[in-house]
Coordinates of C-alpha atoms and ligand atoms in Angstrom, one line a residue:
X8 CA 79.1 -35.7 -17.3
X9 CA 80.3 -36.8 -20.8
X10 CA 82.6 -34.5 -22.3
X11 CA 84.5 -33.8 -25.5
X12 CA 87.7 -31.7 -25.8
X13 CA 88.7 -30.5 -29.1
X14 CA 92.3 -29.3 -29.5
X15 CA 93.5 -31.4 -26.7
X16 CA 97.4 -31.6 -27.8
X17 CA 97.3 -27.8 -26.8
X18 CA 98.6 -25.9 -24.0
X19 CA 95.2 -25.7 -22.5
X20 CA 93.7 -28.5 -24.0
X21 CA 96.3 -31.1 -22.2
X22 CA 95.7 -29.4 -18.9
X23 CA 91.3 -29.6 -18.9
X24 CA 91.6 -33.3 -19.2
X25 CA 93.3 -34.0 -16.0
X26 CA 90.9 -31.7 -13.7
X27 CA 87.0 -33.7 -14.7
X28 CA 86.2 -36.8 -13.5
X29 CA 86.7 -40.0 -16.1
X30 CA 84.6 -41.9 -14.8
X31 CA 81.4 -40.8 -17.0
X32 CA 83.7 -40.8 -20.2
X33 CA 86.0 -38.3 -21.7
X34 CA 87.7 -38.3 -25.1
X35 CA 90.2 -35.8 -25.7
X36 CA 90.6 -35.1 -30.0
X37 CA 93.4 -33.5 -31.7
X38 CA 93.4 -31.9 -35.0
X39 CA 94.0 -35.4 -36.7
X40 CA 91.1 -37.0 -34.9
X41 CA 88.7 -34.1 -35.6
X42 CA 89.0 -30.5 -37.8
X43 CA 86.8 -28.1 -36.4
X44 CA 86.7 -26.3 -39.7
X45 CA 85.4 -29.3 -41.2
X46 CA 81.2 -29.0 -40.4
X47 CA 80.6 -32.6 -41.1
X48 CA 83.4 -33.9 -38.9
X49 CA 82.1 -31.9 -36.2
X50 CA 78.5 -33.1 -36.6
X51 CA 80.2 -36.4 -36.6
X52 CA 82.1 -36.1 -33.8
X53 CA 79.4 -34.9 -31.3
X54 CA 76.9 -37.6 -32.8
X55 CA 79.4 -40.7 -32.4
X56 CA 80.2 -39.4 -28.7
X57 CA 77.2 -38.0 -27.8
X58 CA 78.9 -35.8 -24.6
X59 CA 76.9 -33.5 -22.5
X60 CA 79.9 -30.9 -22.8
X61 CA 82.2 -30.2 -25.2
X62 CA 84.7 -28.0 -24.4
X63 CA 86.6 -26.6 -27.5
X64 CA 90.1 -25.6 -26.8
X65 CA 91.0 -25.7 -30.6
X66 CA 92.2 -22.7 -31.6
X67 CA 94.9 -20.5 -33.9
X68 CA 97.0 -18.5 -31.2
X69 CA 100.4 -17.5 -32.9
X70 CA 99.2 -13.6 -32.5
X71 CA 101.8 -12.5 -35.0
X72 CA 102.0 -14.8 -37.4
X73 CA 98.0 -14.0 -37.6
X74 CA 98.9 -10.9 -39.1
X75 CA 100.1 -11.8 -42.4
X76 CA 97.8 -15.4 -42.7
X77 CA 94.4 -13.5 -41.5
X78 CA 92.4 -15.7 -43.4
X79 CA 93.4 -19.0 -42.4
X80 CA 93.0 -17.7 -38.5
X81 CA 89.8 -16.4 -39.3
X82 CA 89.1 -19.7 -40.8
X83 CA 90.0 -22.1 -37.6
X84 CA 88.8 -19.2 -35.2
X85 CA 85.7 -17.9 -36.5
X86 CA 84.4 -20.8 -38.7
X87 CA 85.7 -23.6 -36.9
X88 CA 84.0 -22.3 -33.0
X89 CA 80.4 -21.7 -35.8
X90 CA 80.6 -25.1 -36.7
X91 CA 80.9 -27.0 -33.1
X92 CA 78.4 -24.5 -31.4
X93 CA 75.8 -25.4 -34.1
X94 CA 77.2 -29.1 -33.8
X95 CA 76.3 -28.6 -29.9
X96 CA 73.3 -26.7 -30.8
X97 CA 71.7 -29.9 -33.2
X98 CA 72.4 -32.3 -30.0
X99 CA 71.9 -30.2 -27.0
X100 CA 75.5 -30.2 -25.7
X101 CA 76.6 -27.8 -23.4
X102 CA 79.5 -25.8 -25.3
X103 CA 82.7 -24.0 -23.3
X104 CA 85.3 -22.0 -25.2
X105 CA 87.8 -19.7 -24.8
X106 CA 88.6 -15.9 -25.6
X107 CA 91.4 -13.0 -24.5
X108 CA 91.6 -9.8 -23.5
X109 CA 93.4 -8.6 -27.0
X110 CA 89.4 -8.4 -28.0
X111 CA 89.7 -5.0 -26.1
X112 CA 92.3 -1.8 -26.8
X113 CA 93.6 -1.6 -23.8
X114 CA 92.6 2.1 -23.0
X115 CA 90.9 0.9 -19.7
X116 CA 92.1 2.4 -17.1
X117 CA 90.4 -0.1 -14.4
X118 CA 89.9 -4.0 -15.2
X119 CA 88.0 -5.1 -18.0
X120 CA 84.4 -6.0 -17.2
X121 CA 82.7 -9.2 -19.1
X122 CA 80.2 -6.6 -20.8
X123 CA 82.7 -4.1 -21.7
X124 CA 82.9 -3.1 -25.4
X125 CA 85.3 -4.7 -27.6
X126 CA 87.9 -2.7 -29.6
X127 CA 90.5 -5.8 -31.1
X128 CA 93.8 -4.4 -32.6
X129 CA 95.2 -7.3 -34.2
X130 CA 94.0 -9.7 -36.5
X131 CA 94.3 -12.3 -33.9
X132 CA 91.6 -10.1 -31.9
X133 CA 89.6 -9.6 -34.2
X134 CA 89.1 -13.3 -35.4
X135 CA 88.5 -14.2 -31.6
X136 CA 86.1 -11.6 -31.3
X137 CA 84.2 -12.5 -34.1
X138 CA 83.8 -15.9 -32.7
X139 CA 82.9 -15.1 -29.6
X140 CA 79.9 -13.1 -32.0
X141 CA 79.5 -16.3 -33.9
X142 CA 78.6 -18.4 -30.5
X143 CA 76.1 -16.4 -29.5
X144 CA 74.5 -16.2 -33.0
X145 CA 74.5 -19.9 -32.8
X146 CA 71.9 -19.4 -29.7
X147 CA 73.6 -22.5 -28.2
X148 CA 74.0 -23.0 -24.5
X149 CA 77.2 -21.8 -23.8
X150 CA 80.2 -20.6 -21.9
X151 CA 83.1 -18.4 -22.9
X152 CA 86.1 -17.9 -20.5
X153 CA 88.1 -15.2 -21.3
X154 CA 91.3 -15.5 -20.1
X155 CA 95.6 -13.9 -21.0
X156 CA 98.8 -14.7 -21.3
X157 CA 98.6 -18.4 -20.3
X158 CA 101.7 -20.6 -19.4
X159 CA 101.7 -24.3 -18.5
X160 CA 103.8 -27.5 -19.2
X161 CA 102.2 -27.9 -22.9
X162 CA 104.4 -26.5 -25.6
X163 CA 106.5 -23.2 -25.7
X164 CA 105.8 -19.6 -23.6
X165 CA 107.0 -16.4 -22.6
X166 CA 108.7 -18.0 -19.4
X167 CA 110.2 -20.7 -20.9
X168 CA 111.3 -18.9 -23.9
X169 CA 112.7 -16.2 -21.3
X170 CA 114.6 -19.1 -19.3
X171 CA 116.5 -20.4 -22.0
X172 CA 117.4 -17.4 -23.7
X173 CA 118.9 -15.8 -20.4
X174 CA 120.9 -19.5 -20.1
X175 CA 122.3 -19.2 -23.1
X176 CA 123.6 -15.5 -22.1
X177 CA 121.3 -13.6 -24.6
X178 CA 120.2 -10.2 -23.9
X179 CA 116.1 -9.7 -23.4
X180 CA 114.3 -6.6 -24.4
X181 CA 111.0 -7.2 -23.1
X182 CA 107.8 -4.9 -22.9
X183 CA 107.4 -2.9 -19.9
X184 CA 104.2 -0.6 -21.2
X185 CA 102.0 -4.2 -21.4
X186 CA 100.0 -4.7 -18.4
X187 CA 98.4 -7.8 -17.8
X188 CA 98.1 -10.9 -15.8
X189 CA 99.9 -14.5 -16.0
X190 CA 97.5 -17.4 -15.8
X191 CA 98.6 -21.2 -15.4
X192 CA 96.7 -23.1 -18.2
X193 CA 95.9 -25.8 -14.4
X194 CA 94.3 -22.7 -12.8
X195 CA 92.4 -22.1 -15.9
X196 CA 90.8 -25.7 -16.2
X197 CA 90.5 -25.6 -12.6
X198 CA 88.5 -22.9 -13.2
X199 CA 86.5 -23.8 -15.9
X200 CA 86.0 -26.9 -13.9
X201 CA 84.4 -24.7 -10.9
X202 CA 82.3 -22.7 -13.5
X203 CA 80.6 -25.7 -14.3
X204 CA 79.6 -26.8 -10.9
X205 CA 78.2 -23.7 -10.4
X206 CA 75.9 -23.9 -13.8
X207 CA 77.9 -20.3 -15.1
X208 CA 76.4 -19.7 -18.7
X209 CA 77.8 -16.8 -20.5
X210 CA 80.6 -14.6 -20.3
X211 CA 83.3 -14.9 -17.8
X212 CA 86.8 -13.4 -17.0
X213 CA 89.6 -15.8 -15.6
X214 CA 93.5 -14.7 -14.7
X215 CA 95.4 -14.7 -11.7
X216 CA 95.1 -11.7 -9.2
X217 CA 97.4 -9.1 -9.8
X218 CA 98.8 -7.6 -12.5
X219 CA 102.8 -6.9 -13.9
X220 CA 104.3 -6.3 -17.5
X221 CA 106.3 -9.0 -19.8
X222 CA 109.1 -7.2 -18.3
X223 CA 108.0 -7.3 -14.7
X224 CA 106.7 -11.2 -15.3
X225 CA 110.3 -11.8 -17.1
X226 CA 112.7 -10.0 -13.5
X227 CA 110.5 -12.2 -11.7
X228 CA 111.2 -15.5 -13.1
X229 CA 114.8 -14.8 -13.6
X230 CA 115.0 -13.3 -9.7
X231 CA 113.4 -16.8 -8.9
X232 CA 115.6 -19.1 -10.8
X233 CA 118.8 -17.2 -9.7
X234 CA 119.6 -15.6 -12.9
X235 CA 121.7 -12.7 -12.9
X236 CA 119.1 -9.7 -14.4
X237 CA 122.1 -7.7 -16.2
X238 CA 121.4 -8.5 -19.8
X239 CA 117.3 -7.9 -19.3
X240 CA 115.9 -4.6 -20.4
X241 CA 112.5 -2.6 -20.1
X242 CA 111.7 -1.7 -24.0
X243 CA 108.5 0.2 -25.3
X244 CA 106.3 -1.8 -27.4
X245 CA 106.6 0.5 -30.4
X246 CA 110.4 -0.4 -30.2
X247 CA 110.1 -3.8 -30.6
X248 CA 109.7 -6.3 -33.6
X249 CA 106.6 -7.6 -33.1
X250 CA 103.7 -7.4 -36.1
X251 CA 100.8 -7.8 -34.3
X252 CA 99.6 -4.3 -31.9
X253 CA 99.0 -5.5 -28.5
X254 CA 96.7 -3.7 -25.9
X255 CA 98.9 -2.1 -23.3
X256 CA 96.2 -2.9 -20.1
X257 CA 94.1 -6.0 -20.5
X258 CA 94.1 -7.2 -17.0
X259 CA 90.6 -8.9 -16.3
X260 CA 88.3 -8.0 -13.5
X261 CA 88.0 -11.8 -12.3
X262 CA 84.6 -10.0 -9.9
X263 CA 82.1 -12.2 -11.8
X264 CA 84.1 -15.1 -11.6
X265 CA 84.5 -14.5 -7.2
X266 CA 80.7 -14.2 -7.3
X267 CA 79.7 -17.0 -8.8
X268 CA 81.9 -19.6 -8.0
X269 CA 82.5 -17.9 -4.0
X270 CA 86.7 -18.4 -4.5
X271 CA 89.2 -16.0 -5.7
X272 CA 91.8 -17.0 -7.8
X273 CA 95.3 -17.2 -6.2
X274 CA 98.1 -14.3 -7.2
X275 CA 100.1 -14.5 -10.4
X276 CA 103.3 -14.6 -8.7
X277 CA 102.7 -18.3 -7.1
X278 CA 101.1 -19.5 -9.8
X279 CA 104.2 -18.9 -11.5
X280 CA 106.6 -20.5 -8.6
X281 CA 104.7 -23.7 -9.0
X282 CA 105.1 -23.7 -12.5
X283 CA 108.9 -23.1 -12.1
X284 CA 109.2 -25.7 -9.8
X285 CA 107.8 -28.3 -12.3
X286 CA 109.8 -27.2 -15.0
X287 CA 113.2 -26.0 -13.0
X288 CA 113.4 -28.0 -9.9
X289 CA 117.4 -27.4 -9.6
X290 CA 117.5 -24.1 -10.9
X291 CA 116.7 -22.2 -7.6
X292 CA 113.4 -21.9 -8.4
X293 CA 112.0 -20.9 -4.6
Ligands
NAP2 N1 97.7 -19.0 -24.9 C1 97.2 -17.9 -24.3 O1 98.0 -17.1 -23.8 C2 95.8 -17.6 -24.4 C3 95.3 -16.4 -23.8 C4 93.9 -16.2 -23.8 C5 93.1 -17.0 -24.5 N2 93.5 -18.2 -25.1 C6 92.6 -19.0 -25.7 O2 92.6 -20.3 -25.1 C7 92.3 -21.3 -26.0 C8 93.3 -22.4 -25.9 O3 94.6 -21.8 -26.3 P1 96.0 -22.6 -26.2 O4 97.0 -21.6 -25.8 O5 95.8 -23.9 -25.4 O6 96.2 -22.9 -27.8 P2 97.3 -23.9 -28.4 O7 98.3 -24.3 -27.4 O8 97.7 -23.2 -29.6 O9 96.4 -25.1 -28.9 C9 95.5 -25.1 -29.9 C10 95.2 -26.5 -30.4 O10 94.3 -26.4 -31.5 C11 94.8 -27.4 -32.4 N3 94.2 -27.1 -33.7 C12 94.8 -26.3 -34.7 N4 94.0 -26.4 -35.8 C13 93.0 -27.2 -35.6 C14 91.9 -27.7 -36.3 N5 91.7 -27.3 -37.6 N6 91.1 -28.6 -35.7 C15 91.3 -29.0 -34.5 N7 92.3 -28.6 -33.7 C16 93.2 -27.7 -34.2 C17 96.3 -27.3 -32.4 O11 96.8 -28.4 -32.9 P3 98.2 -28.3 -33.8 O12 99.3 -28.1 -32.7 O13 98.3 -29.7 -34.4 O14 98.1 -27.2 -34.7 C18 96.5 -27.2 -30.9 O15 96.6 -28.5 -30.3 C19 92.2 -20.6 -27.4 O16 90.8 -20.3 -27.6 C20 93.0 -19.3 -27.2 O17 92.5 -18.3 -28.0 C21 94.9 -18.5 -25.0

């Protein structure tokens, strides 16, 4: 399987890499190399490489920061995903993306389902829910994993960012009325990995099992490493400085993803520990 990653410098792009097999050729692109908002580059692209799968990683992400530069997300995310599903379209590649549970509200009070109605708060939502609208206009063959609040060795998140700010003594008022589940971007292209295998097509949820809040996730990590848990506090969303409205449930059912690929994914909290292990092997980590 020849396969072409676009946004590969990213948090999930560096991980989807190392899970496929080299051996039938795999060229990983970063923004430099290729700008998916550039429809001739992408044409180019998939014509010089001619991949059976390209799995397009490239994306805008900061969620708040989206708020006040809505068109330039809605540029990368909406425009950009058009242009390499029609690019996949023209030469009969095989395309995988990527979406998130802030497409929904968060007024669910079970997990989300794959075919359950979209209600995006943010502007961040709403440009990844538009481009999940824009794949499927394209009529390509496709596959969108949705997934949430990823971590992994690429780049800054919420665990890292919790880690150093409780080292340097700082006190953390994090969100306990978010529900959701962590997800190691390795468990993610793991999973896409298995996906493919199993010829998924479609729609399909990815997390870890299990469920906590950014407060729950952030005691955890700090229990882990040894940290004392004095300066960490439970705040309400509302209370908090962040632009960008968040669903306050958006855990995925990951039912669709047992049935097709017959293995369930393993729970948030040792995803987590391995993770903390790779990046805090003498901080008591266990
Ligand atoms: N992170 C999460 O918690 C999360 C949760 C659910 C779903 N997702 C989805 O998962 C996918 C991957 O997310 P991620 O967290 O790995 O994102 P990320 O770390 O922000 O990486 C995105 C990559 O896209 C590149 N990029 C930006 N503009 C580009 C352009 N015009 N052309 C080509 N590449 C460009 C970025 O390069 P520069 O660094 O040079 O800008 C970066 O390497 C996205 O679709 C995201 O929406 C992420």
């Amino acid at each position: 399987m020849r396969l072409l990653i676009t946004g590969g410098l990213g948090l999930l792009g560096k991980e989807i890499e190392q899970v496929f097999d080299r051996s039938a050729g795999i060229r990983t692109t970063d923004r430099e190399e290729w700008d998916v908002t550039d429809p001739a580059a992408c044409r180019r692209e998939v014509d010089g490489f001619r991949p059976d799968v390209v799995i397009h990683c490239a994306a805008y992400t900061a969620v708040d920061r989206a708020e006040s530069e809505a068109a330039f997300a809605n540029l990368l995310n909406v425009e950009g995903t058009r242009n390499v599903a029609r690019a996949c379209r023209e030469r009969g590649a095989l395309m995988v993306t990527f979406g998130t549970d802030y497409i929904f509200d968060g007024a669910s009070s079970r997990p989300y389902r794959e075919e359950d109605p979209a209600n995006p708060l943010s502007v961040y939502g709403k440009t990844k829910w538009a481009a999940e609208q824009a794949l499927r206009e394209e009529g390509g063959d496709h596959l969108l994993v949705r997934a949430q609040w990823m971590f992994g060795p690429a780049g800054k998140n919420f665990i890292r960012t919790i880690l150093e700010k409780a080292r340097r003594g700082e006190t953390l008022r994090v969100a306990s009325d978010q529900v959701g589940c962590p997800t190691f971007s390795r468990d993610l292209a793991g999973a896409v990995r298995k996906l493919l295998e199993a010829g998924a097509r479609g729609t399909v949820h990815f997390s870890s099992e299990g469920e906590t809040s950014w407060f729950g996730l952030a005691r955890h990590v700090l229990e882990r490493c040894g940290l004392p848990t004095g300066s960490l506090f439970a705040a309400k969303t509302r209370d908090l400085p962040y632009p960008a409205p968040r669903p306050a449930y958006g855990v995925l059912s990951k039912e669709k993803y047992r049935a097709i690929t017959g293995v369930s994914p393993r729970p948030w909290e040792e995803a987590v520990g391995e993770y903390l292990e790779m990046i805090d092997p003498e901080g008591g980590a266990r």
